[in-house]
GROMACS .gro file of C-alpha atoms in nm:
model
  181
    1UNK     CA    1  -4.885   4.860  -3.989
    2UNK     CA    2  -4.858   4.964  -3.621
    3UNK     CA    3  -4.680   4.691  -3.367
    4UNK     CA    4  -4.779   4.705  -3.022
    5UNK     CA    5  -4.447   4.650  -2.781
    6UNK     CA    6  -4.449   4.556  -2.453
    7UNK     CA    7  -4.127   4.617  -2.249
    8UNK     CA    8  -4.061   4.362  -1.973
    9UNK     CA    9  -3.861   4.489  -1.725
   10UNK     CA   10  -3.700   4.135  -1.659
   11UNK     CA   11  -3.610   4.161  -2.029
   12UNK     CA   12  -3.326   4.359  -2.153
   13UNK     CA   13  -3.387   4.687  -2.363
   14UNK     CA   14  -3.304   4.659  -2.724
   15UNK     CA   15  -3.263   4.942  -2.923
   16UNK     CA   16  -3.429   5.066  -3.208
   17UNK     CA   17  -3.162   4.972  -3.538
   18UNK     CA   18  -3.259   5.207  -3.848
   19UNK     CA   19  -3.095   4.942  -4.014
   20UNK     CA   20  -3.349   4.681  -3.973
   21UNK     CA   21  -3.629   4.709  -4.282
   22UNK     CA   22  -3.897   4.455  -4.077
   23UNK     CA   23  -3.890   4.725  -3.758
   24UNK     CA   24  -4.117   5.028  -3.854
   25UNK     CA   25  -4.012   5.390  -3.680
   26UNK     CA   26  -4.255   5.446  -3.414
   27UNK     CA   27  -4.425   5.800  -3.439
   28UNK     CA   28  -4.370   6.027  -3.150
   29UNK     CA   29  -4.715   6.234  -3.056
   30UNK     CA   30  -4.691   6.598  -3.219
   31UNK     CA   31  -4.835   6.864  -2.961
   32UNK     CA   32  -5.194   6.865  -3.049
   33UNK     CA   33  -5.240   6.487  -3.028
   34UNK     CA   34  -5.038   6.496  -2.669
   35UNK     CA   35  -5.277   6.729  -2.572
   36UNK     CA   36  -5.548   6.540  -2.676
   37UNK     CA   37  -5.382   6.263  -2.522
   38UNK     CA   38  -5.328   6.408  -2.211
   39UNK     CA   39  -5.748   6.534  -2.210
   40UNK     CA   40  -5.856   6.203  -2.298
   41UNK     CA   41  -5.978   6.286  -2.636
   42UNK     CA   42  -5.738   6.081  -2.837
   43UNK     CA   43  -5.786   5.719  -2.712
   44UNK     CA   44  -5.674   5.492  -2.979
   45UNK     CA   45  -5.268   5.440  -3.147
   46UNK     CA   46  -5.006   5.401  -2.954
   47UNK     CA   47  -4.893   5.299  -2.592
   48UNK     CA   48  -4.826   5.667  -2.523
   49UNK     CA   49  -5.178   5.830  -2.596
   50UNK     CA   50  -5.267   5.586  -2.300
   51UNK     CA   51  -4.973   5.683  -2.062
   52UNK     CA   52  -5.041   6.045  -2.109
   53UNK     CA   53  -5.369   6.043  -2.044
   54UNK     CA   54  -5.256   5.889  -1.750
   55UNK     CA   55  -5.031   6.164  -1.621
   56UNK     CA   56  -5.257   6.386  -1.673
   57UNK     CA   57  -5.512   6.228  -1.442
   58UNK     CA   58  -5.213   6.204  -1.193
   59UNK     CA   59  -5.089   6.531  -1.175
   60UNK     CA   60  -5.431   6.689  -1.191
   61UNK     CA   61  -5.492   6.447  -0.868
   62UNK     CA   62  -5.191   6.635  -0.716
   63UNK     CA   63  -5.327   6.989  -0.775
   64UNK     CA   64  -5.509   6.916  -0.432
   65UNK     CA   65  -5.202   6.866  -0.256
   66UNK     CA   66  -5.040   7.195  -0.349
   67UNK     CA   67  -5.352   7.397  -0.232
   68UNK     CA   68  -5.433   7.297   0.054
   69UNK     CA   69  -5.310   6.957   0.233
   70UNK     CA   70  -5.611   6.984   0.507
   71UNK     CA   71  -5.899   6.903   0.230
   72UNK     CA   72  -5.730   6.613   0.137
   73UNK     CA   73  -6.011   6.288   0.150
   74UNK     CA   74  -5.853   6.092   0.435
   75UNK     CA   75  -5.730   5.843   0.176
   76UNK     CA   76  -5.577   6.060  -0.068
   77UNK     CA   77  -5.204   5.845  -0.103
   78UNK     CA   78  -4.946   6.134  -0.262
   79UNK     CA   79  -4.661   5.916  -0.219
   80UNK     CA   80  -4.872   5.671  -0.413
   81UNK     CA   81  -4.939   5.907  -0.687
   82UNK     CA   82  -4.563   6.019  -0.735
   83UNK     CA   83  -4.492   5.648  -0.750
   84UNK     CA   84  -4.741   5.609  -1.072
   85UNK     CA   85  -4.599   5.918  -1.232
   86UNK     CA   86  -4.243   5.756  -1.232
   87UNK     CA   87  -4.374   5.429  -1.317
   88UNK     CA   88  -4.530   5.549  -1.604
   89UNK     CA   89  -4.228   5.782  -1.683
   90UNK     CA   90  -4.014   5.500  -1.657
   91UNK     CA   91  -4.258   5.277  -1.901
   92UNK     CA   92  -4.238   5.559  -2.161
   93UNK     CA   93  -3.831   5.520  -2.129
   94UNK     CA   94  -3.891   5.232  -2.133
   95UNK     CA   95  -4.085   5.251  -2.469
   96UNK     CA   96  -3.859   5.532  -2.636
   97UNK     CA   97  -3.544   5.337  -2.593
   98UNK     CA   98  -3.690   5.061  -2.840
   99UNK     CA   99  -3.829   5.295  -3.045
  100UNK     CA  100  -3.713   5.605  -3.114
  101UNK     CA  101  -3.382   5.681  -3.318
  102UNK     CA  102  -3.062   5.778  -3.092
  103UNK     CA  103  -2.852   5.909  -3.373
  104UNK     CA  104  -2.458   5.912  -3.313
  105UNK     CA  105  -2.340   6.243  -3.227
  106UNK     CA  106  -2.685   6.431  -3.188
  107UNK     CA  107  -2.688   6.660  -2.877
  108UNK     CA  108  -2.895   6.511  -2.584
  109UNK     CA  109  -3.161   6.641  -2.446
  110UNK     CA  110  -3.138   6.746  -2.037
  111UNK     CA  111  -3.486   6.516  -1.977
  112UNK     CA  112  -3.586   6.213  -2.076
  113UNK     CA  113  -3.904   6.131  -2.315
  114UNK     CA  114  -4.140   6.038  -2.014
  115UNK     CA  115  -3.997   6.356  -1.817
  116UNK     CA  116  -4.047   6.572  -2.115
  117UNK     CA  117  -4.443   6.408  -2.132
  118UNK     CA  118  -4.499   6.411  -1.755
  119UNK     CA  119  -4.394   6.789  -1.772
  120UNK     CA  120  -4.642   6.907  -2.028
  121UNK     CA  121  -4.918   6.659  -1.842
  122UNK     CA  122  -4.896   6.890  -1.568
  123UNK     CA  123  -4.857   7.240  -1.745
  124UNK     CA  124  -5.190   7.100  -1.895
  125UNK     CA  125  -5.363   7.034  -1.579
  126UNK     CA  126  -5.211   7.264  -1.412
  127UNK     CA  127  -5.365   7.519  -1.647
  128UNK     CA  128  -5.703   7.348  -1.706
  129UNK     CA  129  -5.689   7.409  -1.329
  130UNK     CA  130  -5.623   7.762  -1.333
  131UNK     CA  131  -5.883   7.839  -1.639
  132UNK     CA  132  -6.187   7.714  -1.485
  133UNK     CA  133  -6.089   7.827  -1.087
  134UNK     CA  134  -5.919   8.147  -1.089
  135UNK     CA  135  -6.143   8.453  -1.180
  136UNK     CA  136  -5.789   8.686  -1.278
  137UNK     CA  137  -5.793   8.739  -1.648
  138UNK     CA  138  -5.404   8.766  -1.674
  139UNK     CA  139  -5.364   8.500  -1.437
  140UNK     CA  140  -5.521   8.253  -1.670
  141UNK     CA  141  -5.409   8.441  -1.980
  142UNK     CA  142  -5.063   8.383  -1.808
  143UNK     CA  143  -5.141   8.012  -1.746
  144UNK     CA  144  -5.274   7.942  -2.117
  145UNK     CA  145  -4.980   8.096  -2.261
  146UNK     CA  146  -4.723   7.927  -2.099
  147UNK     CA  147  -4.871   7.606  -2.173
  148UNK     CA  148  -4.845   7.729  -2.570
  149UNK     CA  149  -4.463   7.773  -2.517
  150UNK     CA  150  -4.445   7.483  -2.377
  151UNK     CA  151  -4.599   7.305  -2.642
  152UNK     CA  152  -4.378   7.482  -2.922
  153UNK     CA  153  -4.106   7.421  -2.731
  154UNK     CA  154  -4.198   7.014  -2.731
  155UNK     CA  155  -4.285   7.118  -3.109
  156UNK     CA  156  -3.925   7.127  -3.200
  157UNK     CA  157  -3.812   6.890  -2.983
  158UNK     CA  158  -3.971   6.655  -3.170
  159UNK     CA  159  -3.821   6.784  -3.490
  160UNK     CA  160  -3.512   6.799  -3.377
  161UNK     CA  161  -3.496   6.474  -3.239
  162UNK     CA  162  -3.652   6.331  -3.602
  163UNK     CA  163  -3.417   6.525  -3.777
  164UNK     CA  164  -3.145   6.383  -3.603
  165UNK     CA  165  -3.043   6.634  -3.407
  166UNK     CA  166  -3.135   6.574  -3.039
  167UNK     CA  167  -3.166   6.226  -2.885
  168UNK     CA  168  -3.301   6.192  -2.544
  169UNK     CA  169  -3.090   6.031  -2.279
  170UNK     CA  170  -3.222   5.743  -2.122
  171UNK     CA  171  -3.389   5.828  -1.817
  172UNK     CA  172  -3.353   5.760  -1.440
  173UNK     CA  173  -3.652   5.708  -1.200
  174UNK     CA  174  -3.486   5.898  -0.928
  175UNK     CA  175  -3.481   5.883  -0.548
  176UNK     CA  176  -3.829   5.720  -0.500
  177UNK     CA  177  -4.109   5.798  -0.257
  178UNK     CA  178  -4.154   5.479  -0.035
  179UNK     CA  179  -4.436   5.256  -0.083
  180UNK     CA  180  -4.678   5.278   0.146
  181UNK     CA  181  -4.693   5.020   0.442
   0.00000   0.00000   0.00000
């Protein structure tokens, strides 16, 4: 039986107790369902197949911005878009702090679970990008197989961190981009 959670920020964070029979240990996405995740081909489980997806749309959205800023559509928002990447990074936090095991003693991890996610959201579109745009064979050889290592490298993260041996700190949303006016 799957739960559905929804963290209120005007509520304070509980976390997950391995002690608790009734509370069930939320799975964390391997690498081939984040990727599907991230594509849009895995729609239905948990809260994060959504929110990746939705960094993925976002960063793709920013591969624009890196190219060339004068093609932009006139109401292309960046500062908008880096404000729904950190929203959503901070909702996945947000989520990982209830739910995923912090064991006692484990080495943490330099990036948070929505960090780690938000990364590999735009390794993927970033190479997605590259595959079907740049005509250099190496280039997107280059591009695909750094997405791979990044994906074995989130491989065993998320062994380590279900074998107790890595435990994600809890994440910061940063110096923010102001809203817009």
């Amino acid at each position: 039986m799957t739960a559905t959670v929804f963290c209120s920020r005007a509520e304070p964070l509980r976390p997950r107790d391995d002690g608790d029979p009734e509370e069930e240990k939320a799975p964390l996405l391997g690498p081939d369902q984040l990727l599907a995740a991230i594509a849009g081909h895995l729609t239905q489980g948990s809260s994060l197949i959504e929110w990746a997806r939705e960094l993925g749309d976002l960063h793709a959205a920013l591969i624009p911005v890196r190219l060339n800023r004068t093609r932009l559509p006139a109401e292309f928002d960046e500062a908008r878009v880096h404000i729904d990447i950190a929203e959503i990074v901070s909702e996945i936090d947000s989520w990982a702090f209830v739910h995923v095991p912090r064991a006692p003693g484990a080495r943490r991890h330099t990036h948070s679970l929505g960090e780690v996610i938000s990364h590999i959201a735009k390794i993927y579109a970033n190479a997605w990008w590259t595959v079907l745009h740049v005509d250099d064979n190496d280039v997107r050889h280059e591009a695909w197989y750094h997405l791979g290592e990044v994906c074995e490298g989130y491989a065993q993260l998320i062994h380590d961190v279900q074998a107790s041996g890595v435990r994600f700190p809890l994440g910061w949303r940063g110096i923010r981009h102001a809203p817009p006016t």
